[in-house]
């Protein structure tokens, strides 16, 4: 959504006005294409870097607006959540040392962000999903107070007429309902842009789709969400579901998600692609449109196609087609949206170079890929890469091949040829593509995160392990080694000060619970079998209703003749509870003053954990 000022389409007049401009944009685009006015050479590349801000405890920092003001540089802009920012790199010609030039600007601008953040005791982290994001940071209060985000959130909820559903299953599983689109803001990416020839649009775009799975497999860097191991690139599933306007329903509905890989190979030209987007996706927002693009074009001006660009900004193909104007010349480009942020800027530039090299290195025998590869194989490859990273196997040229073999034996040589064909400096090509090769032979960012997290979990509770993990990521990023050289987290990179410890840092989240209508005999036996000293009891709405303790178990062990018929008869209902944010010292005092040994931890009446005297 490039437009700064947007508003909801609330009535038929708004809709008609916006659609009129949208149709004129399409007509203008078709005129420009027919006259060959869109630029083809020199080819430009560009990129957008999204990044996270964390505080001294390695948790999300909500100071992005303040930091953005201090940065005071037009390269930077806000993002949906208060703990994210984005910087936009200047477009450069695809030639010579363009990737090194882009890398230098990226490091320089991130240096500006780091200096501004340091004044507010915040730090910059590059990662696909920040591991320390919890439910607390996904409340409405953490949405950046920019009107366009609020309006987009309202528009999506108005279409769904229901909460947003999230269900992602990997090694672990998350199943959540949420009332905002803030989960989308968990995702941070490194979006690469490549200018293309509109005359070759379908050929080029279909090739971008064909290579998406293999490219993604070596870029993965987002395996965790809320302490759960999900996909190797969880962003793919999370982004798809977090802004989905479709409701769960028994009615068969073939419409695709606003975030999608696509349904088939594209046919036709650039204008046809945009027409399909207008057909498939309802317009969500509009803006002030004082003059139409057709009039501007006939006056000899270069139109910005604002209505079309705005509509395109609310549909999220993983390979998105974008119209823009560079140095006074209109062009179209492919925006690669599936590559995650991090682990380092070296890794990101290497990922981008690999993709650009492949885009220009396609061998002639793979022209017309839509006739040689089933689209569903390309789509299957993409989601296999998102789920399994370098463990994925791909369908390629009619055969099943491992990610490692496809990348090393076929795609890396292809990328080198593509870069050399564009006169990219050989030293640059060898430097960055060697990063890709080393990563193929060692580990991806996701594998490093998973292995480090599992190691840390052996000695730390999950919240502390996640903080140590982020502290280690920051330390490695500062040293500027690509991820293939990263050693696993040791465990001593960070320790929460005792005075700052909260209940959430030490509570147990894996709890055996019962419902108040369950068999009392069964629940007491469960506690005995598992040596459980405290069993929370839930009501029919799954709210915390009571608590059984070990004292109850012992009593009915010693007096079996008094066996109760219902849990309601024996559970304690006047409960003293804690919240995740409660300081540990306060929880300790509560237990001591009330002579109890546990505190159920609740959020809006829902049980989220339990902390016991043993934990303290």
Coordinates of C-alpha atoms in Angstrom, one line a residue:
X1 CA 0.0 0.0 0.0
X2 CA 2.2 2.8 -1.3
X3 CA -0.5 5.4 -0.8
X4 CA -0.1 7.3 2.5
X5 CA -3.8 8.5 2.7
X6 CA -6.5 5.9 2.1
X7 CA -10.1 5.4 3.1
X8 CA -12.7 2.7 3.2
X9 CA -15.0 2.2 0.2
X10 CA -18.2 2.8 2.1
X11 CA -21.0 3.5 -0.4
X12 CA -21.9 3.0 -4.1
X13 CA -20.6 6.5 -5.0
X14 CA -17.1 5.7 -3.5
X15 CA -17.0 2.4 -5.3
X16 CA -18.1 3.8 -8.7
X17 CA -15.6 6.6 -8.5
X18 CA -12.8 4.2 -7.6
X19 CA -13.8 1.6 -10.3
X20 CA -13.9 4.4 -12.9
X21 CA -10.3 5.3 -12.2
X22 CA -9.3 1.6 -12.0
X23 CA -10.8 0.9 -15.5
X24 CA -9.1 4.0 -16.9
X25 CA -5.8 2.9 -15.5
X26 CA -6.2 -0.4 -17.3
X27 CA -7.1 1.4 -20.5
X28 CA -4.1 3.7 -20.1
X29 CA -1.8 0.7 -19.4
X30 CA -3.0 -1.1 -22.5
X31 CA -2.3 2.1 -24.6
X32 CA 1.2 2.4 -23.2
X33 CA 1.9 -1.3 -23.9
X34 CA 0.6 -1.1 -27.4
X35 CA 2.9 1.9 -28.1
X36 CA 5.9 0.2 -26.6
X37 CA 6.3 3.0 -24.0
X38 CA 7.3 0.8 -21.0
X39 CA 11.1 0.8 -20.5
X40 CA 13.0 -2.4 -21.1
X41 CA 16.6 -1.3 -20.9
X42 CA 18.7 -0.7 -18.9
X43 CA 17.4 -3.3 -16.5
X44 CA 17.1 -2.1 -12.9
X45 CA 17.0 -3.9 -9.6
X46 CA 15.9 -2.8 -6.2
X47 CA 15.0 -4.1 -2.7
X48 CA 13.0 -3.4 0.4
X49 CA 14.3 -4.4 3.8
X50 CA 11.9 -5.0 6.7
X51 CA 13.4 -5.3 10.1
X52 CA 12.4 -5.7 13.8
X53 CA 13.2 -3.5 16.8
X54 CA 13.8 -5.1 20.2
X55 CA 14.4 -3.7 23.7
X56 CA 17.1 -4.6 26.2
X57 CA 15.2 -7.8 27.1
X58 CA 15.2 -8.9 23.4
X59 CA 11.4 -8.5 23.2
X60 CA 9.6 -6.3 20.7
X61 CA 10.1 -2.6 21.2
X62 CA 7.1 -0.4 20.5
X63 CA 9.2 2.7 19.7
X64 CA 9.2 2.5 15.9
X65 CA 7.5 5.9 15.5
X66 CA 9.9 7.7 17.7
X67 CA 12.9 6.0 16.1
X68 CA 11.5 6.8 12.6
X69 CA 11.3 10.5 13.6
X70 CA 14.9 10.4 14.8
X71 CA 16.1 8.7 11.5
X72 CA 14.5 11.4 9.4
X73 CA 15.4 9.8 6.1
X74 CA 12.9 9.2 3.3
X75 CA 14.4 5.8 2.6
X76 CA 12.6 4.6 5.8
X77 CA 8.9 4.1 6.4
X78 CA 6.6 2.6 9.0
X79 CA 5.2 -0.9 9.1
X80 CA 1.9 -2.4 10.4
X81 CA 3.3 -3.3 13.9
X82 CA 5.0 -0.8 16.2
X83 CA 8.1 -3.0 16.4
X84 CA 8.8 -3.1 12.7
X85 CA 10.3 -0.6 10.2
X86 CA 11.1 -0.8 6.5
X87 CA 13.8 0.8 4.4
X88 CA 13.8 1.1 0.6
X89 CA 17.0 0.9 -1.4
X90 CA 17.6 3.0 -4.4
X91 CA 17.2 1.2 -7.7
X92 CA 20.4 0.4 -9.5
X93 CA 21.3 -0.8 -13.0
X94 CA 21.8 -4.6 -13.3
X95 CA 25.5 -4.5 -14.2
X96 CA 29.0 -4.4 -12.9
X97 CA 29.2 -4.2 -9.1
X98 CA 25.5 -3.4 -8.6
X99 CA 25.1 -6.0 -5.8
X100 CA 28.1 -4.7 -3.9
X101 CA 26.8 -1.1 -4.3
X102 CA 23.3 -2.2 -3.1
X103 CA 24.9 -4.1 -0.2
X104 CA 26.9 -1.0 0.9
X105 CA 23.8 1.2 0.9
X106 CA 21.9 -1.5 2.8
X107 CA 24.6 -1.6 5.5
X108 CA 24.8 2.1 5.7
X109 CA 21.1 2.6 6.1
X110 CA 20.8 -0.1 8.7
X111 CA 23.7 1.7 10.5
X112 CA 21.5 4.8 10.6
X113 CA 18.6 2.8 12.0
X114 CA 20.9 1.1 14.6
X115 CA 22.3 4.5 15.8
X116 CA 18.8 6.0 16.1
X117 CA 17.5 2.9 17.9
X118 CA 20.5 2.9 20.3
X119 CA 19.4 6.3 21.6
X120 CA 16.2 4.6 22.8
X121 CA 17.9 1.4 24.1
X122 CA 16.6 -0.6 21.2
X123 CA 18.3 -2.8 18.7
X124 CA 17.8 -3.8 15.0
X125 CA 17.2 -7.6 14.3
X126 CA 17.0 -9.2 10.9
X127 CA 14.8 -12.3 11.0
X128 CA 11.7 -13.6 9.2
X129 CA 9.6 -13.9 12.4
X130 CA 10.9 -12.4 15.7
X131 CA 11.0 -15.4 18.1
X132 CA 10.0 -13.3 21.2
X133 CA 6.7 -12.1 19.8
X134 CA 3.9 -13.3 22.1
X135 CA 0.2 -12.7 22.3
X136 CA 0.8 -9.5 24.2
X137 CA 2.4 -7.9 21.2
X138 CA -0.4 -8.8 18.8
X139 CA -3.1 -6.7 20.5
X140 CA -4.6 -3.6 18.8
X141 CA -2.4 -1.3 20.9
X142 CA 0.6 -2.5 19.0
X143 CA -0.7 -1.5 15.6
X144 CA 1.2 1.6 14.3
X145 CA -1.3 4.5 14.5
X146 CA -1.3 5.2 10.8
X147 CA -4.8 5.6 9.3
X148 CA -4.2 3.3 6.4
X149 CA -3.4 0.3 8.6
X150 CA -6.5 0.9 10.7
X151 CA -8.6 1.2 7.5
X152 CA -7.1 -2.0 6.0
X153 CA -7.8 -3.9 9.2
X154 CA -11.4 -2.7 9.2
X155 CA -11.9 -3.5 5.6
X156 CA -10.7 -7.1 5.9
X157 CA -12.8 -7.7 9.0
X158 CA -15.9 -6.2 7.3
X159 CA -15.5 -8.6 4.5
X160 CA -14.9 -11.6 6.7
X161 CA -17.6 -10.7 9.3
X162 CA -15.7 -12.9 11.7
X163 CA -12.4 -13.2 13.6
X164 CA -9.3 -14.1 11.7
X165 CA -8.4 -17.8 12.0
X166 CA -4.9 -19.1 12.2
X167 CA -4.1 -22.8 12.1
X168 CA -0.6 -23.8 11.2
X169 CA 0.7 -27.4 11.8
X170 CA 4.3 -28.3 11.7
X171 CA 6.3 -30.2 14.3
X172 CA 4.1 -28.3 16.7
X173 CA 0.8 -26.6 16.1
X174 CA -0.9 -23.2 16.6
X175 CA -4.6 -22.8 16.4
X176 CA -5.7 -19.2 17.1
X177 CA -8.6 -16.8 16.6
X178 CA -7.7 -13.1 16.4
X179 CA -9.6 -9.8 15.9
X180 CA -6.9 -7.9 14.0
X181 CA -4.5 -8.4 11.1
X182 CA -1.5 -7.9 13.4
X183 CA -0.3 -11.4 12.9
X184 CA 0.7 -10.2 9.4
X185 CA 3.1 -7.9 11.0
X186 CA 5.0 -10.8 12.5
X187 CA 6.5 -11.3 9.1
X188 CA 9.6 -9.4 8.0
X189 CA 11.0 -10.0 4.5
X190 CA 13.7 -8.9 2.1
X191 CA 11.7 -8.0 -1.0
X192 CA 13.8 -8.1 -4.2
X193 CA 12.6 -6.2 -7.4
X194 CA 13.6 -7.1 -10.9
X195 CA 12.6 -5.0 -13.9
X196 CA 11.2 -7.1 -16.8
X197 CA 10.4 -6.8 -20.5
X198 CA 6.6 -6.5 -20.8
X199 CA 6.8 -8.2 -24.2
X200 CA 8.2 -11.3 -22.5
X201 CA 5.9 -11.0 -19.5
X202 CA 4.2 -14.5 -19.4
X203 CA 7.4 -16.3 -20.3
X204 CA 9.3 -14.4 -17.5
X205 CA 6.6 -14.6 -14.9
X206 CA 6.0 -18.3 -15.3
X207 CA 9.7 -18.9 -15.0
X208 CA 9.7 -16.9 -11.7
X209 CA 7.0 -19.2 -10.5
X210 CA 8.9 -22.3 -11.6
X211 CA 12.0 -21.5 -9.6
X212 CA 10.3 -20.1 -6.6
X213 CA 10.3 -23.4 -4.6
X214 CA 14.0 -24.2 -5.1
X215 CA 15.0 -20.6 -4.3
X216 CA 12.9 -20.5 -1.2
X217 CA 14.4 -23.8 0.1
X218 CA 17.8 -22.2 0.6
X219 CA 16.5 -18.9 2.0
X220 CA 14.3 -20.2 4.8
X221 CA 14.7 -18.3 8.1
X222 CA 11.3 -18.3 10.0
X223 CA 10.7 -21.6 11.8
X224 CA 9.3 -20.4 15.1
X225 CA 6.1 -18.6 16.1
X226 CA 5.3 -18.1 19.8
X227 CA 7.8 -20.7 20.8
X228 CA 6.3 -23.4 18.4
X229 CA 8.3 -25.1 15.7
X230 CA 6.1 -24.9 12.6
X231 CA 7.3 -24.6 9.0
X232 CA 10.9 -23.9 7.9
X233 CA 9.4 -20.7 6.4
X234 CA 6.4 -20.2 8.6
X235 CA 5.8 -16.7 7.0
X236 CA 4.3 -18.4 4.0
X237 CA 1.4 -19.9 6.0
X238 CA 1.2 -17.1 8.5
X239 CA 0.9 -14.3 5.9
X240 CA -1.6 -16.3 3.9
X241 CA -4.0 -16.7 6.8
X242 CA -3.5 -13.4 8.6
X243 CA -5.1 -11.3 5.9
X244 CA -7.4 -13.9 4.5
X245 CA -10.8 -12.3 3.6
X246 CA -12.5 -15.7 3.2
X247 CA -14.6 -17.2 6.0
X248 CA -14.7 -20.8 6.9
X249 CA -18.0 -22.1 5.4
X250 CA -19.7 -25.2 4.1
X251 CA -20.2 -23.4 0.8
X252 CA -17.7 -24.4 -1.9
X253 CA -15.8 -21.3 -2.7
X254 CA -13.1 -21.4 -5.3
X255 CA -11.8 -17.9 -4.7
X256 CA -8.1 -17.8 -3.8
X257 CA -6.6 -16.1 -0.8
X258 CA -5.4 -12.5 -1.2
X259 CA -1.9 -13.9 -0.4
X260 CA -1.3 -16.7 -2.9
X261 CA 1.1 -18.4 -5.2
X262 CA -1.6 -18.4 -8.0
X263 CA -3.9 -21.0 -9.5
X264 CA -2.3 -21.6 -12.9
X265 CA 0.4 -20.5 -15.3
X266 CA -0.3 -17.0 -16.6
X267 CA -1.4 -16.4 -20.1
X268 CA -1.6 -13.1 -22.0
X269 CA 0.2 -9.9 -21.2
X270 CA 0.7 -7.5 -18.3
X271 CA -2.7 -5.9 -18.6
X272 CA -4.4 -9.3 -18.6
X273 CA -2.6 -10.2 -15.3
X274 CA -4.0 -7.0 -13.7
X275 CA -7.5 -7.6 -15.1
X276 CA -7.5 -11.0 -13.4
X277 CA -6.5 -9.4 -10.1
X278 CA -9.5 -7.0 -10.4
X279 CA -11.8 -9.9 -11.2
X280 CA -10.6 -12.1 -8.4
X281 CA -10.2 -9.6 -5.6
X282 CA -12.6 -7.0 -4.2
X283 CA -11.3 -3.5 -3.8
X284 CA -10.7 -2.8 -0.1
X285 CA -9.7 0.9 0.0
X286 CA -9.6 4.0 -2.1
X287 CA -7.8 7.4 -2.0
X288 CA -8.3 10.9 -3.3
X289 CA -8.1 10.6 -7.1
X290 CA -8.4 14.1 -8.6
X291 CA -7.3 13.4 -12.1
X292 CA -7.5 10.2 -14.2
X293 CA -4.6 8.5 -15.8
X294 CA -6.1 8.6 -19.3
X295 CA -6.3 12.4 -19.3
X296 CA -2.7 12.6 -18.0
X297 CA -1.5 10.3 -20.7
X298 CA -3.1 12.3 -23.5
X299 CA -1.5 15.4 -22.1
X300 CA 1.9 13.7 -22.6
X301 CA 2.4 13.0 -18.9
X302 CA 3.7 9.7 -17.4
X303 CA 0.7 8.4 -15.4
X304 CA 1.2 6.8 -12.0
X305 CA -1.9 4.5 -12.4
X306 CA -2.7 5.2 -8.7
X307 CA -6.0 3.3 -8.5
X308 CA -4.4 0.2 -10.1
X309 CA -1.3 0.4 -7.9
X310 CA -3.5 0.8 -4.8
X311 CA -5.5 -2.3 -5.7
X312 CA -2.3 -4.2 -6.4
X313 CA -1.0 -3.2 -3.0
X314 CA -3.8 -5.1 -1.3
X315 CA -3.2 -8.3 -3.2
X316 CA -0.1 -10.3 -2.2
X317 CA 1.2 -12.7 -4.8
X318 CA 4.5 -14.2 -3.7
X319 CA 5.7 -13.1 -7.1
X320 CA 3.9 -9.8 -7.5
X321 CA 3.8 -7.7 -10.7
X322 CA 4.4 -4.0 -10.0
X323 CA 4.1 -0.9 -12.2
X324 CA 6.3 2.0 -11.4
X325 CA 8.3 5.0 -12.8
X326 CA 12.1 5.2 -12.5
X327 CA 14.0 8.2 -13.8
X328 CA 10.8 9.4 -15.5
X329 CA 10.3 6.2 -17.4
X330 CA 7.4 3.7 -16.7
X331 CA 8.3 0.1 -16.3
X332 CA 7.0 -3.2 -14.8
X333 CA 8.9 -5.4 -12.4
X334 CA 8.5 -8.6 -10.5
X335 CA 8.6 -8.2 -6.7
X336 CA 9.9 -11.3 -5.0
X337 CA 8.0 -11.4 -1.7
X338 CA 8.8 -14.8 -0.3
X339 CA 12.4 -14.3 0.8
X340 CA 12.6 -13.6 4.6
X341 CA 14.6 -11.0 6.3
X342 CA 18.1 -12.0 7.6
X343 CA 20.0 -13.8 8.9
X344 CA 22.6 -11.2 7.7
X345 CA 22.7 -8.6 4.9
X346 CA 25.4 -10.8 3.2
X347 CA 22.9 -13.7 3.1
X348 CA 20.1 -11.4 1.8
X349 CA 22.1 -10.0 -1.0
X350 CA 23.3 -13.5 -1.9
X351 CA 19.7 -14.7 -2.0
X352 CA 18.7 -11.8 -4.2
X353 CA 21.7 -12.4 -6.6
X354 CA 20.8 -16.1 -6.8
X355 CA 17.3 -15.3 -7.8
X356 CA 18.2 -12.5 -10.3
X357 CA 20.9 -14.8 -11.8
X358 CA 18.3 -17.6 -12.3
X359 CA 15.8 -15.2 -13.8
X360 CA 18.4 -14.2 -16.5
X361 CA 20.0 -17.6 -16.8
X362 CA 17.1 -19.7 -18.0
X363 CA 18.4 -22.1 -20.7
X364 CA 16.6 -22.1 -24.0
X365 CA 15.3 -25.6 -23.6
X366 CA 13.3 -24.4 -20.6
X367 CA 11.6 -21.6 -22.5
X368 CA 7.8 -22.0 -22.5
X369 CA 8.0 -23.6 -19.1
X370 CA 4.2 -23.8 -19.0
X371 CA 4.3 -26.4 -21.7
X372 CA 7.1 -28.5 -20.0
X373 CA 6.1 -28.4 -16.3
X374 CA 2.7 -28.9 -14.6
X375 CA 1.8 -25.8 -12.7
X376 CA 0.8 -27.9 -9.7
X377 CA 4.3 -29.3 -9.5
X378 CA 5.6 -25.7 -9.4
X379 CA 3.1 -24.9 -6.6
X380 CA 3.8 -28.1 -4.8
X381 CA 7.5 -27.3 -4.9
X382 CA 6.9 -23.9 -3.4
X383 CA 4.9 -25.2 -0.4
X384 CA 7.3 -28.2 0.1
X385 CA 10.1 -25.7 0.4
X386 CA 8.1 -23.6 2.8
X387 CA 7.4 -26.6 5.0
X388 CA 10.7 -28.5 4.8
X389 CA 13.4 -26.1 3.5
X390 CA 16.5 -28.0 2.3
X391 CA 14.8 -31.3 3.3
X392 CA 12.4 -30.8 0.4
X393 CA 12.4 -32.8 -2.8
X394 CA 11.2 -31.2 -6.0
X395 CA 9.6 -32.2 -9.2
X396 CA 12.0 -30.8 -11.9
X397 CA 12.1 -31.7 -15.6
X398 CA 9.8 -34.7 -14.9
X399 CA 12.0 -36.2 -12.1
X400 CA 12.0 -36.1 -8.3
X401 CA 15.2 -34.5 -7.2
X402 CA 16.6 -33.4 -3.8
X403 CA 16.9 -29.7 -3.0
X404 CA 20.6 -30.1 -2.6
X405 CA 21.2 -31.8 -5.9
X406 CA 18.9 -29.4 -7.8
X407 CA 20.6 -26.3 -6.4
X408 CA 24.2 -27.5 -6.7
X409 CA 24.1 -29.3 -10.0
X410 CA 21.6 -27.3 -12.0
X411 CA 20.6 -23.9 -10.6
X412 CA 23.9 -22.5 -9.3
X413 CA 25.6 -22.9 -12.7
X414 CA 22.5 -21.4 -14.3
X415 CA 22.6 -18.4 -11.9
X416 CA 26.3 -17.8 -12.8
X417 CA 25.5 -17.8 -16.5
X418 CA 22.6 -15.4 -16.0
X419 CA 24.7 -12.9 -14.1
X420 CA 27.6 -13.1 -16.6
X421 CA 25.0 -12.5 -19.4
X422 CA 24.1 -9.2 -17.7
X423 CA 27.8 -8.2 -17.3
X424 CA 27.8 -8.5 -13.5
X425 CA 31.3 -8.3 -12.1
X426 CA 32.6 -11.9 -11.9
X427 CA 34.2 -11.2 -8.5
X428 CA 30.9 -10.1 -7.1
X429 CA 29.1 -13.1 -8.6
X430 CA 31.6 -15.5 -7.1
X431 CA 31.6 -13.8 -3.7
X432 CA 27.8 -13.9 -3.2
X433 CA 27.0 -17.2 -4.9
X434 CA 29.7 -18.9 -2.8
X435 CA 27.6 -17.9 0.2
X436 CA 24.7 -19.8 -1.3
X437 CA 26.9 -22.8 -2.0
X438 CA 28.3 -22.9 1.5
X439 CA 24.8 -22.6 2.9
X440 CA 23.6 -25.5 0.8
X441 CA 26.5 -27.7 2.2
X442 CA 25.9 -26.6 5.8
X443 CA 22.7 -25.2 7.2
X444 CA 20.0 -22.5 6.5
X445 CA 18.9 -19.8 8.9
X446 CA 15.9 -21.9 9.9
X447 CA 18.0 -25.0 10.7
X448 CA 20.3 -22.9 12.9
X449 CA 17.4 -21.4 14.8
X450 CA 15.7 -24.8 15.3
X451 CA 18.9 -26.5 16.5
X452 CA 19.9 -23.6 18.8
X453 CA 16.4 -23.4 20.2
X454 CA 16.3 -27.2 21.0
X455 CA 19.7 -26.9 22.6
X456 CA 18.6 -24.0 24.8
X457 CA 15.4 -25.7 25.8
X458 CA 17.3 -28.4 27.6
X459 CA 18.4 -25.8 30.2
X460 CA 15.9 -22.9 29.9
X461 CA 12.2 -22.4 30.0
X462 CA 10.8 -21.4 26.6
X463 CA 10.5 -17.6 27.2
X464 CA 14.1 -17.4 28.4
X465 CA 15.3 -19.7 25.6
X466 CA 13.7 -17.4 23.0
X467 CA 15.4 -14.3 24.5
X468 CA 18.8 -16.1 24.5
X469 CA 18.1 -17.1 20.9
X470 CA 17.4 -13.5 19.8
X471 CA 20.5 -12.2 21.7
X472 CA 22.6 -14.8 19.9
X473 CA 21.2 -13.8 16.5
X474 CA 22.0 -10.2 17.2
X475 CA 25.5 -11.1 18.2
X476 CA 26.1 -13.1 15.1
X477 CA 24.6 -10.4 12.9
X478 CA 26.9 -7.8 14.3
X479 CA 29.9 -10.0 13.5
X480 CA 28.8 -10.0 9.8
X481 CA 29.5 -13.7 9.2
X482 CA 27.0 -15.4 6.8
X483 CA 24.8 -17.9 8.6
X484 CA 26.7 -20.9 7.3
X485 CA 29.5 -20.0 9.7
X486 CA 27.3 -19.5 12.7
X487 CA 27.9 -21.7 15.7
X488 CA 24.9 -22.8 17.8
X489 CA 23.9 -20.7 20.8
X490 CA 25.9 -21.4 23.9
X491 CA 23.2 -20.4 26.3
X492 CA 25.1 -17.7 28.2
X493 CA 24.5 -14.9 25.6
X494 CA 21.7 -13.4 27.8
X495 CA 20.3 -13.9 31.3
X496 CA 17.2 -12.1 32.5
X497 CA 18.0 -10.0 35.6
X498 CA 16.3 -11.4 38.6
X499 CA 14.5 -8.2 39.3
X500 CA 13.0 -8.3 35.8
X501 CA 11.7 -11.9 35.9
X502 CA 8.0 -12.3 35.5
X503 CA 5.6 -15.1 36.0
X504 CA 5.6 -15.6 32.2
X505 CA 9.3 -16.4 32.2
X506 CA 9.0 -19.4 34.6
X507 CA 5.4 -20.6 34.3
X508 CA 4.6 -24.1 32.8
X509 CA 2.4 -24.0 29.7
X510 CA 2.0 -27.8 29.2
X511 CA -0.7 -28.5 31.8
X512 CA -3.0 -31.4 32.3
X513 CA -6.5 -29.9 32.9
X514 CA -10.0 -31.2 33.5
X515 CA -13.5 -29.9 33.0
X516 CA -15.9 -29.4 35.9
X517 CA -18.3 -32.1 34.6
X518 CA -15.5 -34.8 34.3
X519 CA -15.5 -37.8 36.5
X520 CA -13.9 -36.9 39.8
X521 CA -12.5 -40.4 40.2
X522 CA -10.8 -40.2 36.8
X523 CA -9.3 -36.8 37.5
X524 CA -7.9 -37.8 40.9
X525 CA -6.4 -40.9 39.4
X526 CA -4.9 -38.8 36.5
X527 CA -3.2 -36.6 39.1
X528 CA -1.9 -39.7 40.9
X529 CA -0.7 -41.4 37.8
X530 CA 1.2 -38.3 36.6
X531 CA 2.3 -37.1 40.1
X532 CA 0.5 -33.8 39.4
X533 CA 0.1 -31.6 42.4
X534 CA -2.2 -29.0 40.9
X535 CA -4.9 -29.6 38.3
X536 CA -6.8 -26.5 36.9
X537 CA -10.5 -27.1 36.2
X538 CA -12.2 -25.5 33.3
X539 CA -15.9 -24.8 32.7
X540 CA -17.9 -25.4 29.5
X541 CA -16.5 -22.1 28.0
X542 CA -13.0 -23.2 28.8
X543 CA -12.6 -20.4 31.4
X544 CA -10.8 -21.2 34.6
X545 CA -13.4 -22.4 37.1
X546 CA -11.5 -24.1 39.9
X547 CA -8.4 -26.0 41.1
X548 CA -7.7 -29.4 42.6
X549 CA -4.5 -29.9 44.7
X550 CA -2.5 -32.8 45.9
X551 CA -4.2 -32.5 49.3
X552 CA -7.4 -33.6 47.6
X553 CA -5.7 -36.6 46.1
X554 CA -4.2 -37.7 49.4
X555 CA -7.5 -37.2 51.2
X556 CA -9.5 -39.4 48.9
X557 CA -6.7 -42.0 48.8
X558 CA -7.0 -42.3 52.6
X559 CA -10.8 -42.1 52.6
X560 CA -12.0 -43.9 49.4
X561 CA -15.5 -44.2 51.0
X562 CA -15.9 -40.4 50.6
X563 CA -15.3 -40.5 46.8
X564 CA -17.2 -37.5 45.3
X565 CA -19.5 -37.8 42.4
X566 CA -18.5 -34.5 40.8
X567 CA -15.4 -32.3 40.6
X568 CA -17.5 -29.3 41.4
X569 CA -18.0 -30.8 45.0
X570 CA -14.3 -30.7 45.9
X571 CA -12.6 -28.1 43.7
X572 CA -11.5 -24.8 45.1
X573 CA -13.4 -22.0 43.4
X574 CA -12.0 -18.9 45.2
X575 CA -8.8 -18.8 43.4
X576 CA -5.8 -16.5 43.6
X577 CA -4.4 -16.1 40.1
X578 CA -1.5 -14.4 38.4
X579 CA -0.9 -12.8 35.0
X580 CA 2.1 -13.4 32.7
X581 CA 3.4 -9.8 33.4
X582 CA 3.3 -10.2 37.2
X583 CA 6.7 -9.7 38.7
X584 CA 8.1 -12.9 40.1
X585 CA 8.6 -11.4 43.6
X586 CA 4.9 -10.5 43.7
X587 CA 3.9 -14.0 42.8
X588 CA 6.3 -15.4 45.5
X589 CA 4.7 -13.1 48.1
X590 CA 1.2 -14.1 47.0
X591 CA 2.0 -17.7 47.6
X592 CA 3.7 -17.1 50.9
X593 CA 0.9 -14.8 52.3
X594 CA -1.9 -17.1 51.3
X595 CA 0.0 -20.3 52.2
X596 CA -0.5 -21.8 48.8
X597 CA 1.9 -23.6 46.4
X598 CA 0.6 -22.6 43.0
X599 CA -0.9 -19.8 41.0
X600 CA -2.9 -20.4 37.8
X601 CA -1.9 -17.9 35.2
X602 CA -4.8 -16.4 33.3
X603 CA -5.4 -14.1 30.3
X604 CA -9.0 -12.8 30.0
X605 CA -10.3 -15.7 32.1
X606 CA -8.4 -18.2 30.0
X607 CA -5.7 -20.4 31.5
X608 CA -2.4 -19.9 29.8
X609 CA -0.1 -21.5 32.4
X610 CA 0.6 -22.3 36.0
X611 CA 3.5 -21.4 38.3
X612 CA 4.3 -23.4 41.4
X613 CA 6.6 -23.1 44.4
X614 CA 8.9 -25.6 42.7
X615 CA 9.3 -23.2 39.7
X616 CA 10.2 -20.4 42.1

